PDB file of C-alpha atoms in Angstrom:
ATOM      1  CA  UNK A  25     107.827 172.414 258.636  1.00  0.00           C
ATOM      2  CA  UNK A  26     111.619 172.260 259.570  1.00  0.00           C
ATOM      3  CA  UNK A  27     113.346 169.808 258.188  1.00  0.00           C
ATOM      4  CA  UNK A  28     117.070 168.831 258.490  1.00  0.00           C
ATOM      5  CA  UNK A  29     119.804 168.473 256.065  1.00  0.00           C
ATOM      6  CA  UNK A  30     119.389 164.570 255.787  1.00  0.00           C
ATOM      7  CA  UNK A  31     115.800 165.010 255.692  1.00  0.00           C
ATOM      8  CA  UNK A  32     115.570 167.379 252.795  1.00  0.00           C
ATOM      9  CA  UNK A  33     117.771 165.244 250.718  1.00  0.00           C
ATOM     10  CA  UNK A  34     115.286 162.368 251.439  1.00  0.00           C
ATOM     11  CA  UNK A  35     112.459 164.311 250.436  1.00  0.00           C
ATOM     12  CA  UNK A  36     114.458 165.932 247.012  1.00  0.00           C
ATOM     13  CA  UNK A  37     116.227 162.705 246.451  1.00  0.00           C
ATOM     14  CA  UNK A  38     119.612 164.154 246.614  1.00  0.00           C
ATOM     15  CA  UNK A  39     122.388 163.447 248.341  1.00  0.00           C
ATOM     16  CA  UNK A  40     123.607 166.147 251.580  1.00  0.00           C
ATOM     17  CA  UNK A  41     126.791 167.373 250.112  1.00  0.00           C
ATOM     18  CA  UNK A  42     124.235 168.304 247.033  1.00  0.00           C
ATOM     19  CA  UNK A  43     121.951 170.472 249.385  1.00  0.00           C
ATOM     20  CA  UNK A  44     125.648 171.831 250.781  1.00  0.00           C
ATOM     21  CA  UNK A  45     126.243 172.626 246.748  1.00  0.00           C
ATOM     22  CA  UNK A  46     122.890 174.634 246.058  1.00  0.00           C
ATOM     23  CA  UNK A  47     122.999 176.173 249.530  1.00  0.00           C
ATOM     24  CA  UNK A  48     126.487 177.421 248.921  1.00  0.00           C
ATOM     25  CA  UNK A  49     124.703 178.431 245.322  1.00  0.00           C
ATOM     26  CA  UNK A  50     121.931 180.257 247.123  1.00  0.00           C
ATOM     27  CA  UNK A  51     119.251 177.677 246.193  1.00  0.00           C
ATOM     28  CA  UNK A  52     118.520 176.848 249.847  1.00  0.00           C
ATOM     29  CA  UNK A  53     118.264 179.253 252.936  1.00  0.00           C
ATOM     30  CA  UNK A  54     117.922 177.864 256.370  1.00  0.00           C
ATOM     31  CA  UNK A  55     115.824 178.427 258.091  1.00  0.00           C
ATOM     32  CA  UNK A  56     115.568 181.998 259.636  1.00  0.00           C
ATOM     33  CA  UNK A  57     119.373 182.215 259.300  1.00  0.00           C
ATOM     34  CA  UNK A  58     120.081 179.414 261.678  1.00  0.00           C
ATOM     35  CA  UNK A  59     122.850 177.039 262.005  1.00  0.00           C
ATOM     36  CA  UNK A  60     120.070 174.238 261.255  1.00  0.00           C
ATOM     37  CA  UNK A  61     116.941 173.325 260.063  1.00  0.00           C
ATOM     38  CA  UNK A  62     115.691 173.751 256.603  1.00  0.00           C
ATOM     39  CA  UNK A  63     111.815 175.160 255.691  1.00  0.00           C
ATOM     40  CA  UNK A  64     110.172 172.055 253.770  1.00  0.00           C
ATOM     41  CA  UNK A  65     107.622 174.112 251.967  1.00  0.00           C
ATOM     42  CA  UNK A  66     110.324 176.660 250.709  1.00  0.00           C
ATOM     43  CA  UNK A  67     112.907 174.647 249.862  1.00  0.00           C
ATOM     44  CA  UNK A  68     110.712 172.426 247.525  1.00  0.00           C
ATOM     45  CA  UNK A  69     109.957 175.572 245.664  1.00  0.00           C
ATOM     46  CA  UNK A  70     113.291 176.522 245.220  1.00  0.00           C
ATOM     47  CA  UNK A  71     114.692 173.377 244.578  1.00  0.00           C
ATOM     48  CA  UNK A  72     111.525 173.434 241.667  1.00  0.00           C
ATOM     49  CA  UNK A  73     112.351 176.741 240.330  1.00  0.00           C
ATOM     50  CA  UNK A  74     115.984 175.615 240.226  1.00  0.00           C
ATOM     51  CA  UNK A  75     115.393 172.546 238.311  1.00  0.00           C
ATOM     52  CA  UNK A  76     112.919 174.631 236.001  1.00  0.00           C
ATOM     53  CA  UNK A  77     115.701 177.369 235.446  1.00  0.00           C
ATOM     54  CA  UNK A  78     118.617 174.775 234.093  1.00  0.00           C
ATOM     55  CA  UNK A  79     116.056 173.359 232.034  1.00  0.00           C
ATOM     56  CA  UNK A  80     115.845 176.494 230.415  1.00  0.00           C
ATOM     57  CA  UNK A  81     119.080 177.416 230.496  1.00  0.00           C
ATOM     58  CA  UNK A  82     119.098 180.174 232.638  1.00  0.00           C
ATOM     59  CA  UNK A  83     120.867 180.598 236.221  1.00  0.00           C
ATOM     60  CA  UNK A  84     118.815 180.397 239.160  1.00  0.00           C
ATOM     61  CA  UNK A  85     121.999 182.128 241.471  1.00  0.00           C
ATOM     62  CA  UNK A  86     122.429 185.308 238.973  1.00  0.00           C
ATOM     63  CA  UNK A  87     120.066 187.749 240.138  1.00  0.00           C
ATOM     64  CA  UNK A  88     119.719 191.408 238.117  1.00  0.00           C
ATOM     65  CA  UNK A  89     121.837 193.013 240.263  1.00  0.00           C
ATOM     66  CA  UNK A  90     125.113 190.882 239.739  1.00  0.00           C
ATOM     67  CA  UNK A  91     124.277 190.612 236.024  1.00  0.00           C
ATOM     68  CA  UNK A  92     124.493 194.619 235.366  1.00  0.00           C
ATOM     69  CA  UNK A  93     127.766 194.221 238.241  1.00  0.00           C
ATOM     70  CA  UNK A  94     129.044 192.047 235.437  1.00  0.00           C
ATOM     71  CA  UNK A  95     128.272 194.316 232.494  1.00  0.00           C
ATOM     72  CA  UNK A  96     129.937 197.274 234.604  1.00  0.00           C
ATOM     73  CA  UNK A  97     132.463 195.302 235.304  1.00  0.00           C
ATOM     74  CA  UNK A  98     132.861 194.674 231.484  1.00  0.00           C
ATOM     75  CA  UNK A  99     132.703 198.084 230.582  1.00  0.00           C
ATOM     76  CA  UNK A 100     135.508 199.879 232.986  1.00  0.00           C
ATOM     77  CA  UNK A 101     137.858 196.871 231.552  1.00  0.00           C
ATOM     78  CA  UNK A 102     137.059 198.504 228.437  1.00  0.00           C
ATOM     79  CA  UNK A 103     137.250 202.000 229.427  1.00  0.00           C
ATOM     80  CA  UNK A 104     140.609 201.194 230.539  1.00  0.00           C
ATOM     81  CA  UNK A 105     142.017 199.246 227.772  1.00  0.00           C
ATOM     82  CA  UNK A 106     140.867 202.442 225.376  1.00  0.00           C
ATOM     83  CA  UNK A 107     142.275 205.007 227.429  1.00  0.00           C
ATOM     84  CA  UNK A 108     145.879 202.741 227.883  1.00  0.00           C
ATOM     85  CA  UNK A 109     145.615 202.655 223.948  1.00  0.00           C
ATOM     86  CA  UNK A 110     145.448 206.530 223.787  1.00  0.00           C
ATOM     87  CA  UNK A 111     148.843 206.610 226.271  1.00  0.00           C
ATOM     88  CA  UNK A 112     150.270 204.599 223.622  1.00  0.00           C
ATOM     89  CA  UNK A 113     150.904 201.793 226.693  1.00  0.00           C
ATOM     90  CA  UNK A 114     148.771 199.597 224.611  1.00  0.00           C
ATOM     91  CA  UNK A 115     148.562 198.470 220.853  1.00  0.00           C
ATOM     92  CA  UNK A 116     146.599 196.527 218.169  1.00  0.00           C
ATOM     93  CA  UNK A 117     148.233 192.995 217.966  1.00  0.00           C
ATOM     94  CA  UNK A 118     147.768 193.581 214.395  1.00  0.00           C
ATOM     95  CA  UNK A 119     149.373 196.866 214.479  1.00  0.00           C
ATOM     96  CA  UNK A 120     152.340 195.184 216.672  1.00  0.00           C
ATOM     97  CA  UNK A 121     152.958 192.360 214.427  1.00  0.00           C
ATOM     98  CA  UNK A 122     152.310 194.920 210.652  1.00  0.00           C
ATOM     99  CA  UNK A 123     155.493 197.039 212.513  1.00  0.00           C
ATOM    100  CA  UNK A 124     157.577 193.998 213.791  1.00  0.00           C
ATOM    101  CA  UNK A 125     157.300 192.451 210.684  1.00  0.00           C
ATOM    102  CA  UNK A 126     158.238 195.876 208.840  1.00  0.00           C
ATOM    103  CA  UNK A 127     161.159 196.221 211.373  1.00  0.00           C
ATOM    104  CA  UNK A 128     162.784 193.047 210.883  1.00  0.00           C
ATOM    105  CA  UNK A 129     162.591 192.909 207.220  1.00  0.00           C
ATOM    106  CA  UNK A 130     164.359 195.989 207.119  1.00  0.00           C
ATOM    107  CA  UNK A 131     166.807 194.542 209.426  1.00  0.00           C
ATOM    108  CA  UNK A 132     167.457 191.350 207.361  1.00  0.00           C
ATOM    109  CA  UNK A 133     168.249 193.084 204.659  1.00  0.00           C
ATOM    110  CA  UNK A 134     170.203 195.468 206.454  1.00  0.00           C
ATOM    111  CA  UNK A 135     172.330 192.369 208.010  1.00  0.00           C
ATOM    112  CA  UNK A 136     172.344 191.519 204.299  1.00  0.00           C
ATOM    113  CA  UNK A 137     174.217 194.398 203.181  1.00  0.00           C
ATOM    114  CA  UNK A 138     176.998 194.374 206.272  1.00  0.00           C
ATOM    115  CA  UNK A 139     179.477 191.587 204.328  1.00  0.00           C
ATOM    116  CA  UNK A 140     179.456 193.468 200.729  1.00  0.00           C
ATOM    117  CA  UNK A 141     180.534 196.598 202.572  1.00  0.00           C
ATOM    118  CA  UNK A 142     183.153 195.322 205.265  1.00  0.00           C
ATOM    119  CA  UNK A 143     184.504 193.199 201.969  1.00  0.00           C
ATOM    120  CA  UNK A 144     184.425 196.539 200.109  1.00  0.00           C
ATOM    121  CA  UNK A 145     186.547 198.172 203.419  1.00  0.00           C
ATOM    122  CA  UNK A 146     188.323 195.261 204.178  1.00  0.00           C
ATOM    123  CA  UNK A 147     190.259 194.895 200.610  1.00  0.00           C
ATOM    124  CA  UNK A 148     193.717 195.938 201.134  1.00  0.00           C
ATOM    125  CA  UNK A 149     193.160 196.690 205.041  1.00  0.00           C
ATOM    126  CA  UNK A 150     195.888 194.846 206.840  1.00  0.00           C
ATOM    127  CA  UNK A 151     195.616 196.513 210.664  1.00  0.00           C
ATOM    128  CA  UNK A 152     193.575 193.888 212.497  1.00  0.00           C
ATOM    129  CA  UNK A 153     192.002 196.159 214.869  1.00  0.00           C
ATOM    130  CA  UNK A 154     191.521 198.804 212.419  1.00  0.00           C
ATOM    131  CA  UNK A 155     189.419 195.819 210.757  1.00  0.00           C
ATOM    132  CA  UNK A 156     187.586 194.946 213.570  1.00  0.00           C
ATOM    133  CA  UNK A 157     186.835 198.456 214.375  1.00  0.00           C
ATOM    134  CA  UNK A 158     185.092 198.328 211.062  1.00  0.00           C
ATOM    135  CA  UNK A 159     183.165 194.766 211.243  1.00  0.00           C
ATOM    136  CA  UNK A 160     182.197 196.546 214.686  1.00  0.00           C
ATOM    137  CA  UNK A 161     180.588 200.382 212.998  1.00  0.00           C
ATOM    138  CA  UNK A 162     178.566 198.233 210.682  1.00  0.00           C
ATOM    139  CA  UNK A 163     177.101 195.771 213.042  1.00  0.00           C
ATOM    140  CA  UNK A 164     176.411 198.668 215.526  1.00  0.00           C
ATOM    141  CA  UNK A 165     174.445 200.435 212.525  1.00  0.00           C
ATOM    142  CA  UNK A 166     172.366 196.828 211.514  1.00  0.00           C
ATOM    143  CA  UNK A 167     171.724 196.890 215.443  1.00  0.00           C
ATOM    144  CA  UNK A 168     170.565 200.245 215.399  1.00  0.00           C
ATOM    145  CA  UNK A 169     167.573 199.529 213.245  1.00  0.00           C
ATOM    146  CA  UNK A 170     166.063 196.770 216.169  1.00  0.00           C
ATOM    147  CA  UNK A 171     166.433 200.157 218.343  1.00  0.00           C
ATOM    148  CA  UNK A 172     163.759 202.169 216.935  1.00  0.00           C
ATOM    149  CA  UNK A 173     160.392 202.170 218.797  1.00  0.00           C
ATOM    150  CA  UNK A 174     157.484 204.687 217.799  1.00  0.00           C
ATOM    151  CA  UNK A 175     154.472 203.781 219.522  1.00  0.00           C
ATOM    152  CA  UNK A 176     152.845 206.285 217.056  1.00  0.00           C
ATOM    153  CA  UNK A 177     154.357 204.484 214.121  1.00  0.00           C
ATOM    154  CA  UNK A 178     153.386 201.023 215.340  1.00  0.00           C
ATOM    155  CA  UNK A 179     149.588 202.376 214.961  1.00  0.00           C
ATOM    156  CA  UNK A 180     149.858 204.507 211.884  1.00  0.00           C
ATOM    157  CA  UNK A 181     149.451 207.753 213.426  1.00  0.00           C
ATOM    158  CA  UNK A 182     150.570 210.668 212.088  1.00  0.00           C
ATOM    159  CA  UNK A 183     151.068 213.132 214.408  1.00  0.00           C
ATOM    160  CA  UNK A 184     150.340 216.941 213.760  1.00  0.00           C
ATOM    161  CA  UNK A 185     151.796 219.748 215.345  1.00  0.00           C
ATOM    162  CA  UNK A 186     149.988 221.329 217.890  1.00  0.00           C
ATOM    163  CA  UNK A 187     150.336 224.759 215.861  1.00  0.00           C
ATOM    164  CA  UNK A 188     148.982 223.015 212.852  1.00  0.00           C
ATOM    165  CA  UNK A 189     145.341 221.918 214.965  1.00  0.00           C
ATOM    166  CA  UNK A 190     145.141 225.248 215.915  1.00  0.00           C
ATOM    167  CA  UNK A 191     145.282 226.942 212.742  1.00  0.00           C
ATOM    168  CA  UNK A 192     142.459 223.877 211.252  1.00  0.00           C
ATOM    169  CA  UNK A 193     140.465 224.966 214.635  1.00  0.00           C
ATOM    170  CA  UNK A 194     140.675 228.722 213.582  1.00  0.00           C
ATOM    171  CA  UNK A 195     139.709 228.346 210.292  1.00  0.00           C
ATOM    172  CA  UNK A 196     136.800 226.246 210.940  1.00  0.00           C
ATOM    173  CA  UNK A 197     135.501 228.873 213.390  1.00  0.00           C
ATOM    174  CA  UNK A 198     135.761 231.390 210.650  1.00  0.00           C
ATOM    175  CA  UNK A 199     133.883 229.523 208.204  1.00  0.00           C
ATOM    176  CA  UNK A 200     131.370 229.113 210.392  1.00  0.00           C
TER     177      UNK A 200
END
């Protein structure tokens, strides 16, 4: 029996923007793809096996299909956060904020150190720009320490020389 939109929200007792909702949802097909008209008998099913499905907790719109979509979906953001980890485009926060923290302290103390040693240069010193030209060296140098960036020391890697695998590949392959 075809029903319309008014109708089937009679016979459900919902309202028409909810059919709108679940048809939008995929609850609902009309009938033989038209424009209108809803089938009675199949709609009451589905609107049953909706109801039954959020009881349970369980989505009546996710089918199998966009479920494993998901998951594959899942796994090539993975894929690509690994391999922009091994091009070093991509660290561990933890690793980021072990270095930072490393970096800074050593730059504290290095900003520490500038006044003892432009006091020690300064005694005496009576050229003002020669003075400045000093203040200026030792500030550069505390800078430089904010400029180092490792992407291999930021994770802890070590990184071996290319001869050096080749000689641990060779001598496996003659133990073996």
């Amino acid at each position: 029996m075809e029903v319309s939109q008014k109708q089937l929200s009679q016979c459900l007792g919902i309202s028409t923007r909810r059919i709108r909702q679940l048809r939008e949802e995929g609850v609902f097909q009309r009938k033989d793809g038209k424009a209108t008209g809803y089938n009675l008998e199949r709609c009451v099913q589905e609107y049953i096996d909706y109801k039954v499905n959020a009881e349970m907790g369980r989505s009546a719109s996710i089918s199998k299909e966009e479920v494993q979509a998901q998951h594959e979906e899942v796994k090539k953001q993975i894929s690509l956060l690994k391999l922009r980890k091994m091009r070093r485009e991509l660290h561990e926060a933890a690793d980021v904020e072990g270095f930072l923290s490393d970096m800074l302290l050593k730059f504290r103390n290095r900003l520490l150190a500038v006044s003892p040693r432009v006091a020690m240069k300064a005694v005496g010193e009576t050229d003002l720009t020669r003075l400045t030209e000093t203040i200026q060296r030792e500030m550069l140098a505390a800078l430089e320490e904010l400029s180092e960036y490792d992407p291999d020391e930021i994770d802890g890697i070590v990184i071996q020389d290319y001869e050096d695998e080749e000689e641990e590949l060779e001598d496996e392959e003659e133990t073996e």
